[in-house]
Amino acid sequence: MKIVTMPRPSQRNNLDNSMIPAINIVFLLLIFFMLAGHIEAQDAQLQIPASSSDAELKTSEVEIRISASGDYTINGQPGHQDLQTMMGSLSPTPDTVVICHIHRDLPSSALDPVLQAVQQWGIKTLLIATEQR
Amino acid sequence: MLLEVTPRTSQSISITPLIDVVFILLLFFMLSSTFSKTRQLELEASAPGTQSSDTPSHNIRLLPDNNVELDGTLYAIDADTFAQHLNTMAENKASVTLAAVSSVRVQKTIRLIDRLRSVGITQLDLSPSVKP
């Protein structure tokens, strides 16, 4: 007598069934990370300082980014001229909101051109982007 | 001609490729998503001399090596006497002009601003950095 072992059709189904709880958990984790986290460009050249401020970041007309090398961009435009001149070309008013992303390890003097420009144009609101501790 | 139409067996979707894709998505979201949100710290950068004269005003200079100079007197930044002065200033609703020595890191300046805010000093002015 020749015995041929046939794969039991239910074996595959059993495997699938036992994996369903695992898949449920993986799906839950996936949904958690998709909803709770947000994807942000990580820039090693621009790590903003930490503070305990919990005010959400406003949107602003003028965004200045000063990276670890001291180079800055205004609204994405690399600064070739000095900051005052570049801000002047945006014709700011006292109500213009200026936000500054500055690398945390830069010396305080890196913030001077921003402060001087803000003073020169009489801008009332200067925001420093920080991350919550 | 006799055509034999065989009933099509419904093919169930195999679960293994599905899990592969879900795992890859999970890894992507776990590694790339951040939970820290960007916050803001509001600074007043008014021109010098615009402060009202009826509130007492003080000058704080942030020096390197965790020292501060309050109206010309040197303190360690975590000294109790400095904390007491800050509390008194907050009670008197004093306005503070803060200037950091140019070599002090931005993070330290922000930390001091943070501390002044948490004590209750709201009239805070940041001046451009000074030479040591």
JSON list of N, CA and C in Angstrom, two decimals, chain A residues 30-66:
[
{"chain": "A", "resi": 30, "resn": "LEU", "atom": "N", "xyz": [0.86, 50.56, 14.48]},
{"chain": "A", "resi": 30, "resn": "LEU", "atom": "CA", "xyz": [1.01, 51.35, 13.25]},
{"chain": "A", "resi": 30, "resn": "LEU", "atom": "C", "xyz": [0.11, 52.58, 13.31]},
{"chain": "A", "resi": 31, "resn": "ILE", "atom": "N", "xyz": [-1.13, 52.38, 13.69]},
{"chain": "A", "resi": 31, "resn": "ILE", "atom": "CA", "xyz": [-2.08, 53.50, 13.75]},
{"chain": "A", "resi": 31, "resn": "ILE", "atom": "C", "xyz": [-1.65, 54.49, 14.81]},
{"chain": "A", "resi": 32, "resn": "PHE", "atom": "N", "xyz": [-1.14, 53.98, 15.96]},
{"chain": "A", "resi": 32, "resn": "PHE", "atom": "CA", "xyz": [-0.67, 54.87, 17.02]},
{"chain": "A", "resi": 32, "resn": "PHE", "atom": "C", "xyz": [0.45, 55.77, 16.51]},
{"chain": "A", "resi": 33, "resn": "PHE", "atom": "N", "xyz": [1.46, 55.17, 15.89]},
{"chain": "A", "resi": 33, "resn": "PHE", "atom": "CA", "xyz": [2.60, 55.97, 15.42]},
{"chain": "A", "resi": 33, "resn": "PHE", "atom": "C", "xyz": [2.20, 56.92, 14.30]},
{"chain": "A", "resi": 34, "resn": "MET", "atom": "N", "xyz": [1.24, 56.49, 13.49]},
{"chain": "A", "resi": 34, "resn": "MET", "atom": "CA", "xyz": [0.81, 57.37, 12.39]},
{"chain": "A", "resi": 34, "resn": "MET", "atom": "C", "xyz": [0.07, 58.59, 12.92]},
{"chain": "A", "resi": 35, "resn": "LEU", "atom": "N", "xyz": [-0.74, 58.38, 13.97]},
{"chain": "A", "resi": 35, "resn": "LEU", "atom": "CA", "xyz": [-1.56, 59.49, 14.46]},
{"chain": "A", "resi": 35, "resn": "LEU", "atom": "C", "xyz": [-0.84, 60.34, 15.49]},
{"chain": "A", "resi": 36, "resn": "ALA", "atom": "N", "xyz": [-0.09, 59.70, 16.41]},
{"chain": "A", "resi": 36, "resn": "ALA", "atom": "CA", "xyz": [0.49, 60.46, 17.52]},
{"chain": "A", "resi": 36, "resn": "ALA", "atom": "C", "xyz": [1.76, 61.17, 17.12]},
{"chain": "A", "resi": 37, "resn": "GLY", "atom": "N", "xyz": [2.55, 60.55, 16.28]},
{"chain": "A", "resi": 37, "resn": "GLY", "atom": "CA", "xyz": [3.80, 61.19, 15.88]},
{"chain": "A", "resi": 37, "resn": "GLY", "atom": "C", "xyz": [3.59, 62.04, 14.65]},
{"chain": "A", "resi": 38, "resn": "HIS", "atom": "N", "xyz": [4.57, 62.86, 14.38]},
{"chain": "A", "resi": 38, "resn": "HIS", "atom": "CA", "xyz": [4.52, 63.57, 13.12]},
{"chain": "A", "resi": 38, "resn": "HIS", "atom": "C", "xyz": [5.92, 63.57, 12.52]},
{"chain": "A", "resi": 39, "resn": "ILE", "atom": "N", "xyz": [5.95, 63.55, 11.21]},
{"chain": "A", "resi": 39, "resn": "ILE", "atom": "CA", "xyz": [7.23, 63.44, 10.53]},
{"chain": "A", "resi": 39, "resn": "ILE", "atom": "C", "xyz": [7.79, 64.83, 10.30]},
{"chain": "A", "resi": 40, "resn": "GLU", "atom": "N", "xyz": [9.01, 65.01, 10.73]},
{"chain": "A", "resi": 40, "resn": "GLU", "atom": "CA", "xyz": [9.64, 66.32, 10.64]},
{"chain": "A", "resi": 40, "resn": "GLU", "atom": "C", "xyz": [11.05, 66.13, 10.11]},
{"chain": "A", "resi": 41, "resn": "ALA", "atom": "N", "xyz": [11.49, 67.09, 9.34]},
{"chain": "A", "resi": 41, "resn": "ALA", "atom": "CA", "xyz": [12.84, 67.00, 8.82]},
{"chain": "A", "resi": 41, "resn": "ALA", "atom": "C", "xyz": [13.83, 67.17, 9.97]},
{"chain": "A", "resi": 42, "resn": "GLN", "atom": "N", "xyz": [14.63, 66.16, 10.20]},
{"chain": "A", "resi": 42, "resn": "GLN", "atom": "CA", "xyz": [15.64, 66.25, 11.26]},
{"chain": "A", "resi": 42, "resn": "GLN", "atom": "C", "xyz": [16.89, 66.85, 10.66]},
{"chain": "A", "resi": 43, "resn": "ASP", "atom": "N", "xyz": [17.31, 67.96, 11.22]},
{"chain": "A", "resi": 43, "resn": "ASP", "atom": "CA", "xyz": [18.47, 68.64, 10.69]},
{"chain": "A", "resi": 43, "resn": "ASP", "atom": "C", "xyz": [19.51, 68.73, 11.80]},
{"chain": "A", "resi": 44, "resn": "ALA", "atom": "N", "xyz": [20.61, 68.00, 11.62]},
{"chain": "A", "resi": 44, "resn": "ALA", "atom": "CA", "xyz": [21.65, 68.02, 12.65]},
{"chain": "A", "resi": 44, "resn": "ALA", "atom": "C", "xyz": [22.31, 69.39, 12.74]},
{"chain": "A", "resi": 45, "resn": "GLN", "atom": "N", "xyz": [22.16, 70.17, 11.67]},
{"chain": "A", "resi": 45, "resn": "GLN", "atom": "CA", "xyz": [22.78, 71.49, 11.63]},
{"chain": "A", "resi": 45, "resn": "GLN", "atom": "C", "xyz": [21.92, 72.54, 12.32]},
{"chain": "A", "resi": 46, "resn": "LEU", "atom": "N", "xyz": [20.69, 72.18, 12.64]},
{"chain": "A", "resi": 46, "resn": "LEU", "atom": "CA", "xyz": [19.81, 73.16, 13.26]},
{"chain": "A", "resi": 46, "resn": "LEU", "atom": "C", "xyz": [18.99, 72.49, 14.35]},
{"chain": "A", "resi": 47, "resn": "GLN", "atom": "N", "xyz": [19.58, 72.42, 15.54]},
{"chain": "A", "resi": 47, "resn": "GLN", "atom": "CA", "xyz": [18.86, 71.86, 16.68]},
{"chain": "A", "resi": 47, "resn": "GLN", "atom": "C", "xyz": [18.44, 73.03, 17.56]},
{"chain": "A", "resi": 48, "resn": "ILE", "atom": "N", "xyz": [17.15, 73.23, 17.65]},
{"chain": "A", "resi": 48, "resn": "ILE", "atom": "CA", "xyz": [16.66, 74.43, 18.35]},
{"chain": "A", "resi": 48, "resn": "ILE", "atom": "C", "xyz": [16.79, 74.24, 19.86]},
{"chain": "A", "resi": 49, "resn": "PRO", "atom": "N", "xyz": [16.92, 75.36, 20.60]},
{"chain": "A", "resi": 49, "resn": "PRO", "atom": "CA", "xyz": [17.09, 75.24, 22.05]},
{"chain": "A", "resi": 49, "resn": "PRO", "atom": "C", "xyz": [15.85, 74.70, 22.74]},
{"chain": "A", "resi": 50, "resn": "ALA", "atom": "N", "xyz": [16.05, 74.17, 23.93]},
{"chain": "A", "resi": 50, "resn": "ALA", "atom": "CA", "xyz": [14.93, 73.64, 24.72]},
{"chain": "A", "resi": 50, "resn": "ALA", "atom": "C", "xyz": [14.45, 74.72, 25.68]},
{"chain": "A", "resi": 51, "resn": "SER", "atom": "N", "xyz": [13.16, 74.75, 25.91]},
{"chain": "A", "resi": 51, "resn": "SER", "atom": "CA", "xyz": [12.62, 75.64, 26.94]},
{"chain": "A", "resi": 51, "resn": "SER", "atom": "C", "xyz": [11.35, 75.00, 27.48]},
{"chain": "A", "resi": 52, "resn": "SER", "atom": "N", "xyz": [10.84, 75.56, 28.58]},
{"chain": "A", "resi": 52, "resn": "SER", "atom": "CA", "xyz": [9.62, 74.98, 29.15]},
{"chain": "A", "resi": 52, "resn": "SER", "atom": "C", "xyz": [8.37, 75.66, 28.59]},
{"chain": "A", "resi": 53, "resn": "SER", "atom": "N", "xyz": [8.56, 76.56, 27.64]},
{"chain": "A", "resi": 53, "resn": "SER", "atom": "CA", "xyz": [7.42, 77.25, 27.04]},
{"chain": "A", "resi": 53, "resn": "SER", "atom": "C", "xyz": [6.50, 76.23, 26.37]},
{"chain": "A", "resi": 54, "resn": "ASP", "atom": "N", "xyz": [5.18, 76.41, 26.57]},
{"chain": "A", "resi": 54, "resn": "ASP", "atom": "CA", "xyz": [4.27, 75.45, 25.95]},
{"chain": "A", "resi": 54, "resn": "ASP", "atom": "C", "xyz": [3.35, 76.12, 24.93]},
{"chain": "A", "resi": 55, "resn": "ALA", "atom": "N", "xyz": [3.74, 77.34, 24.50]},
{"chain": "A", "resi": 55, "resn": "ALA", "atom": "CA", "xyz": [2.93, 78.02, 23.49]},
{"chain": "A", "resi": 55, "resn": "ALA", "atom": "C", "xyz": [3.21, 77.40, 22.13]},
{"chain": "A", "resi": 56, "resn": "GLU", "atom": "N", "xyz": [2.13, 77.08, 21.44]},
{"chain": "A", "resi": 56, "resn": "GLU", "atom": "CA", "xyz": [2.30, 76.46, 20.12]},
{"chain": "A", "resi": 56, "resn": "GLU", "atom": "C", "xyz": [2.88, 77.47, 19.14]},
{"chain": "A", "resi": 57, "resn": "LEU", "atom": "N", "xyz": [3.68, 76.97, 18.25]},
{"chain": "A", "resi": 57, "resn": "LEU", "atom": "CA", "xyz": [4.36, 77.84, 17.29]},
{"chain": "A", "resi": 57, "resn": "LEU", "atom": "C", "xyz": [3.35, 78.47, 16.34]},
{"chain": "A", "resi": 58, "resn": "LYS", "atom": "N", "xyz": [3.42, 79.82, 16.26]},
{"chain": "A", "resi": 58, "resn": "LYS", "atom": "CA", "xyz": [2.53, 80.54, 15.36]},
{"chain": "A", "resi": 58, "resn": "LYS", "atom": "C", "xyz": [3.09, 80.48, 13.94]},
{"chain": "A", "resi": 59, "resn": "THR", "atom": "N", "xyz": [2.26, 80.81, 13.00]},
{"chain": "A", "resi": 59, "resn": "THR", "atom": "CA", "xyz": [2.80, 80.98, 11.65]},
{"chain": "A", "resi": 59, "resn": "THR", "atom": "C", "xyz": [3.27, 82.43, 11.53]},
{"chain": "A", "resi": 60, "resn": "SER", "atom": "N", "xyz": [4.25, 82.64, 10.72]},
{"chain": "A", "resi": 60, "resn": "SER", "atom": "CA", "xyz": [4.79, 83.98, 10.63]},
{"chain": "A", "resi": 60, "resn": "SER", "atom": "C", "xyz": [5.16, 84.30, 9.19]},
{"chain": "A", "resi": 61, "resn": "GLU", "atom": "N", "xyz": [5.24, 85.61, 8.94]},
{"chain": "A", "resi": 61, "resn": "GLU", "atom": "CA", "xyz": [5.57, 86.05, 7.58]},
{"chain": "A", "resi": 61, "resn": "GLU", "atom": "C", "xyz": [7.06, 85.91, 7.31]},
{"chain": "A", "resi": 62, "resn": "VAL", "atom": "N", "xyz": [7.86, 86.12, 8.36]},
{"chain": "A", "resi": 62, "resn": "VAL", "atom": "CA", "xyz": [9.31, 86.09, 8.18]},
{"chain": "A", "resi": 62, "resn": "VAL", "atom": "C", "xyz": [9.88, 84.97, 9.04]},
{"chain": "A", "resi": 63, "resn": "GLU", "atom": "N", "xyz": [10.54, 84.03, 8.39]},
{"chain": "A", "resi": 63, "resn": "GLU", "atom": "CA", "xyz": [11.14, 82.93, 9.13]},
{"chain": "A", "resi": 63, "resn": "GLU", "atom": "C", "xyz": [12.64, 82.92, 8.88]},
{"chain": "A", "resi": 64, "resn": "ILE", "atom": "N", "xyz": [13.38, 83.12, 9.96]},
{"chain": "A", "resi": 64, "resn": "ILE", "atom": "CA", "xyz": [14.84, 83.15, 9.87]},
{"chain": "A", "resi": 64, "resn": "ILE", "atom": "C", "xyz": [15.37, 81.86, 10.46]},
{"chain": "A", "resi": 65, "resn": "ARG", "atom": "N", "xyz": [16.24, 81.19, 9.74]},
{"chain": "A", "resi": 65, "resn": "ARG", "atom": "CA", "xyz": [16.85, 79.96, 10.26]},
{"chain": "A", "resi": 65, "resn": "ARG", "atom": "C", "xyz": [18.36, 80.15, 10.28]},
{"chain": "A", "resi": 66, "resn": "ILE", "atom": "N", "xyz": [18.96, 79.98, 11.46]},
{"chain": "A", "resi": 66, "resn": "ILE", "atom": "CA", "xyz": [20.40, 80.13, 11.59]},
{"chain": "A", "resi": 66, "resn": "ILE", "atom": "C", "xyz": [20.97, 78.77, 11.99]}
]
